[in-house]
Coordinates of C-alpha atoms in Angstrom, one line a residue:
M125 CA -68.2 -32.1 -7.6
T126 CA -67.5 -34.9 -10.0
A127 CA -64.5 -35.6 -12.1
A128 CA -64.6 -34.0 -15.5
E129 CA -63.4 -35.5 -18.7
P130 CA -59.8 -34.6 -19.6
P131 CA -59.3 -31.7 -22.1
P132 CA -60.2 -32.5 -25.7
D133 CA -56.8 -31.9 -27.3
A134 CA -54.8 -34.7 -28.8
A135 CA -53.1 -37.1 -26.3
P136 CA -49.5 -36.3 -25.8
V137 CA -46.8 -38.8 -26.8
F138 CA -44.3 -39.2 -24.0
K139 CA -40.8 -40.4 -24.7
R140 CA -39.9 -43.1 -22.2
H141 CA -36.2 -43.0 -22.8
S142 CA -35.5 -39.3 -22.5
R143 CA -36.8 -37.4 -19.5
G144 CA -38.6 -39.3 -16.8
L145 CA -42.3 -39.9 -17.2
S146 CA -43.2 -38.0 -14.1
A147 CA -41.4 -34.8 -15.4
Q148 CA -43.2 -35.1 -18.7
V149 CA -46.6 -35.6 -17.1
Y150 CA -45.8 -32.6 -14.9
D151 CA -45.0 -30.4 -17.9
W152 CA -48.2 -31.4 -19.6
L153 CA -50.4 -30.8 -16.6
Y154 CA -48.6 -27.6 -15.7
E155 CA -49.3 -26.2 -19.2
A156 CA -52.9 -27.4 -19.1
I157 CA -53.5 -25.6 -15.8
V158 CA -51.6 -22.4 -16.7
S159 CA -53.4 -22.1 -20.0
V160 CA -56.7 -22.8 -18.3
R161 CA -57.5 -25.9 -20.4
L162 CA -57.8 -27.4 -17.0
E163 CA -59.8 -24.7 -15.3
P164 CA -59.7 -23.7 -11.6
A165 CA -61.8 -25.9 -9.3
R166 CA -61.8 -28.8 -11.7
R167 CA -61.5 -32.2 -10.1
L168 CA -58.5 -34.3 -11.2
S169 CA -58.7 -38.0 -11.1
E170 CA -55.5 -40.0 -11.1
N171 CA -57.2 -42.9 -12.9
E172 CA -58.7 -40.8 -15.6
L173 CA -55.5 -38.8 -16.2
A174 CA -53.4 -42.0 -16.3
A175 CA -55.8 -43.5 -18.9
R176 CA -55.9 -40.2 -20.8
L177 CA -52.1 -39.9 -20.9
G178 CA -51.3 -43.6 -21.4
V179 CA -49.2 -43.9 -18.3
S180 CA -49.5 -45.6 -14.9
R181 CA -50.8 -43.8 -11.9
T182 CA -47.4 -43.3 -10.4
P183 CA -46.1 -40.5 -12.7
V184 CA -49.5 -38.8 -12.4
R185 CA -49.4 -39.0 -8.6
D186 CA -45.8 -37.6 -8.6
A187 CA -46.7 -34.8 -10.9
L188 CA -49.8 -33.8 -8.9
Y189 CA -47.7 -33.8 -5.7
R190 CA -45.3 -31.4 -7.3
L191 CA -48.1 -29.2 -8.6
A192 CA -49.6 -29.1 -5.1
E193 CA -46.3 -27.9 -3.7
E194 CA -46.4 -25.1 -6.2
G195 CA -49.9 -24.1 -5.3
L196 CA -51.5 -25.1 -8.6
V197 CA -53.3 -28.1 -7.2
D198 CA -55.3 -28.5 -4.0
V199 CA -55.6 -31.9 -2.3
F200 CA -58.5 -32.3 0.1
P201 CA -58.7 -35.5 2.2
Q202 CA -61.9 -37.4 1.7
Q203 CA -62.8 -35.1 -1.2
G204 CA -60.3 -35.3 -3.9
T205 CA -57.7 -33.4 -5.9
F206 CA -58.6 -30.2 -7.7
V207 CA -57.0 -27.5 -9.8
A208 CA -56.4 -24.7 -7.3
R209 CA -58.5 -21.6 -7.6
I210 CA -56.7 -18.3 -8.2
D211 CA -56.0 -16.6 -4.9
R212 CA -56.1 -12.8 -5.0
Q213 CA -53.5 -12.3 -2.3
G214 CA -51.3 -14.9 -3.8
L215 CA -51.5 -13.2 -7.1
A216 CA -50.6 -9.8 -5.6
D217 CA -47.6 -11.4 -3.8
A218 CA -46.4 -13.1 -7.0
Q219 CA -46.7 -9.8 -8.9
F220 CA -44.7 -8.0 -6.2
V221 CA -41.9 -10.6 -6.4
R222 CA -41.8 -10.4 -10.2
E223 CA -41.8 -6.6 -10.3
A224 CA -38.9 -6.3 -7.8
L225 CA -36.7 -8.7 -9.7
E226 CA -37.5 -7.5 -13.2
R227 CA -37.1 -3.8 -12.4
A228 CA -33.7 -4.5 -10.8
A229 CA -32.7 -6.7 -13.7
F230 CA -33.8 -4.1 -16.3
R231 CA -31.5 -1.4 -14.9
D232 CA -28.6 -3.8 -15.1
A233 CA -29.6 -4.8 -18.6
V234 CA -29.4 -1.1 -19.7
R235 CA -25.8 -1.2 -18.7
G236 CA -25.0 -4.7 -19.9
A237 CA -27.0 -5.3 -23.1
G238 CA -24.9 -5.5 -26.3
P239 CA -25.7 -5.4 -30.0
R240 CA -26.3 -9.2 -30.1
D241 CA -28.8 -9.0 -27.1
L242 CA -30.7 -6.3 -28.9
E243 CA -30.8 -8.2 -32.2
V244 CA -32.2 -11.3 -30.4
M245 CA -34.8 -9.2 -28.6
R246 CA -35.9 -7.4 -31.9
E247 CA -36.3 -10.8 -33.6
N248 CA -38.4 -11.9 -30.7
L249 CA -40.6 -8.8 -31.2
R250 CA -41.0 -9.7 -34.9
E251 CA -42.0 -13.2 -33.9
Q252 CA -44.5 -11.8 -31.4
E253 CA -46.1 -9.8 -34.2
R254 CA -46.3 -12.8 -36.4
A255 CA -47.9 -14.8 -33.6
R256 CA -50.4 -12.0 -33.0
D257 CA -51.3 -11.8 -36.7
R258 CA -52.0 -15.5 -37.0
G259 CA -53.9 -15.6 -33.7
D260 CA -51.4 -17.9 -32.0
I261 CA -52.2 -17.2 -28.4
E262 CA -50.0 -19.9 -26.9
G263 CA -47.1 -19.0 -29.2
F264 CA -47.4 -15.4 -28.2
F265 CA -47.3 -16.1 -24.5
D266 CA -44.2 -18.3 -25.0
L267 CA -42.5 -15.5 -26.8
D268 CA -43.5 -13.1 -24.1
Q269 CA -41.8 -15.2 -21.5
R270 CA -38.7 -15.6 -23.6
L271 CA -38.4 -11.8 -24.0
H272 CA -38.6 -11.2 -20.3
Q273 CA -35.9 -13.9 -19.8
L274 CA -33.7 -12.1 -22.3
F275 CA -33.8 -9.0 -20.1
F276 CA -32.4 -11.1 -17.2
D277 CA -29.8 -12.7 -19.5
A278 CA -28.6 -9.3 -20.7
A279 CA -28.4 -8.1 -17.1
G280 CA -26.2 -11.1 -16.3
H281 CA -28.8 -12.7 -14.0
P282 CA -30.3 -15.6 -15.9
G283 CA -31.0 -17.5 -12.7
A284 CA -33.0 -14.6 -11.3
G285 CA -35.1 -14.8 -14.4
R286 CA -36.0 -18.4 -13.6
V287 CA -36.9 -17.4 -10.0
A288 CA -39.2 -14.7 -11.4
R289 CA -40.7 -17.1 -13.8
R290 CA -41.8 -19.3 -10.9
A291 CA -43.9 -16.4 -9.7
R292 CA -45.8 -16.3 -13.1
P293 CA -48.3 -19.2 -13.1
Q294 CA -51.1 -17.5 -11.2
M295 CA -50.6 -14.3 -13.2
D296 CA -50.5 -16.2 -16.5
R297 CA -53.8 -17.9 -15.7
V298 CA -55.4 -14.5 -15.3
R299 CA -53.8 -13.2 -18.5
R300 CA -55.2 -16.3 -20.4
L301 CA -58.6 -15.5 -19.1
A302 CA -58.3 -11.8 -19.9
L303 CA -57.1 -12.4 -23.4
P304 CA -59.3 -15.1 -25.0
D305 CA -58.4 -13.5 -28.4
T306 CA -55.7 -11.3 -29.8
T307 CA -57.4 -7.9 -29.4
G308 CA -55.1 -6.9 -26.5
F309 CA -51.9 -8.1 -28.0
D310 CA -51.2 -4.8 -29.8
V311 CA -50.8 -3.1 -26.4
L312 CA -48.5 -5.8 -25.1
V313 CA -46.3 -5.8 -28.3
G314 CA -46.1 -2.0 -28.1
E315 CA -45.0 -2.1 -24.5
H316 CA -42.4 -4.8 -25.3
R317 CA -41.1 -2.8 -28.2
A318 CA -40.8 0.3 -25.9
L319 CA -38.8 -1.7 -23.4
V320 CA -36.4 -2.9 -26.0
E321 CA -35.9 0.6 -27.5
A322 CA -35.3 2.0 -24.0
L323 CA -32.5 -0.6 -23.6
A324 CA -31.1 0.4 -26.9
A325 CA -31.2 4.1 -25.9
G326 CA -29.7 3.5 -22.5
D327 CA -32.9 5.0 -21.0
A328 CA -33.1 3.3 -17.6
E329 CA -35.7 5.7 -16.2
G330 CA -38.0 5.6 -19.2
G331 CA -37.7 1.9 -19.4
D332 CA -38.5 1.5 -15.8
A333 CA -41.6 3.5 -16.1
V334 CA -42.9 1.4 -19.0
L335 CA -41.9 -1.9 -17.2
T336 CA -43.6 -0.9 -14.0
G337 CA -46.9 -0.2 -15.8
H338 CA -46.5 -3.3 -17.9
L339 CA -46.1 -5.6 -14.9
R340 CA -48.9 -4.0 -12.9
L341 CA -51.4 -4.4 -15.8
I342 CA -52.4 -7.8 -14.3
L343 CA -53.6 -6.1 -11.1
A344 CA -55.8 -3.7 -13.2
T345 CA -57.5 -6.6 -15.0
V346 CA -57.9 -9.2 -12.2
D347 CA -61.2 -7.8 -10.9
R348 CA -62.7 -7.8 -14.4
V349 CA -61.6 -11.4 -14.9
R350 CA -62.9 -12.4 -11.5
G351 CA -66.3 -10.8 -12.3
A352 CA -66.5 -12.9 -15.5
H353 CA -65.3 -16.1 -13.8
P354 CA -66.2 -15.9 -10.1
G355 CA -65.9 -19.6 -9.5
Y356 CA -62.3 -19.6 -10.6
F357 CA -61.2 -17.5 -7.6
T358 CA -61.0 -18.0 -3.9

């Protein structure tokens, strides 16, 4: 397999006097992989990436090492570095971790959410609807992540939310592949709204049922996505 050209979007501008270059390159590559702009099994060349991003090879190498530790990049001696394929078992494990944490947090959020928490969540829902209406897929996914973090915040466990988020990359890649357009966003917005209203009503059982189905949706779609993109999976 030969190295592919970098993705065609505009080159990022890294600020050399704020965060370190390695961290900024990592963020860019992470988002490119999770959004599937850098698709699974794609070869990654340090030289090409450094030229594309306007940096030396060192921050690229550091970022790729970090991504390899997180399972998003595979390094094969004598062969090269590649975007990791999506592993079905790893996906199931990540979903299990996320479900366990989020269901526990949601129950605490039912007891801990105040008027301000609900106001912020409802504004997030309105922004989700606006993102859906303008076809802003990336914006929608960002708002989705923020809403789920708000549940952890309301529960008093913001750090647990960050742990749960580390389980999301593989799931997010499948979700990007399953939703190349906004046709499925109405379902997601409806489920998000039901969760917020369950919080407002103090309905832990009803909210838990919605949340469980919401979080398991990824397992119901993975086989369809794998059928459409078999080369992207192990």
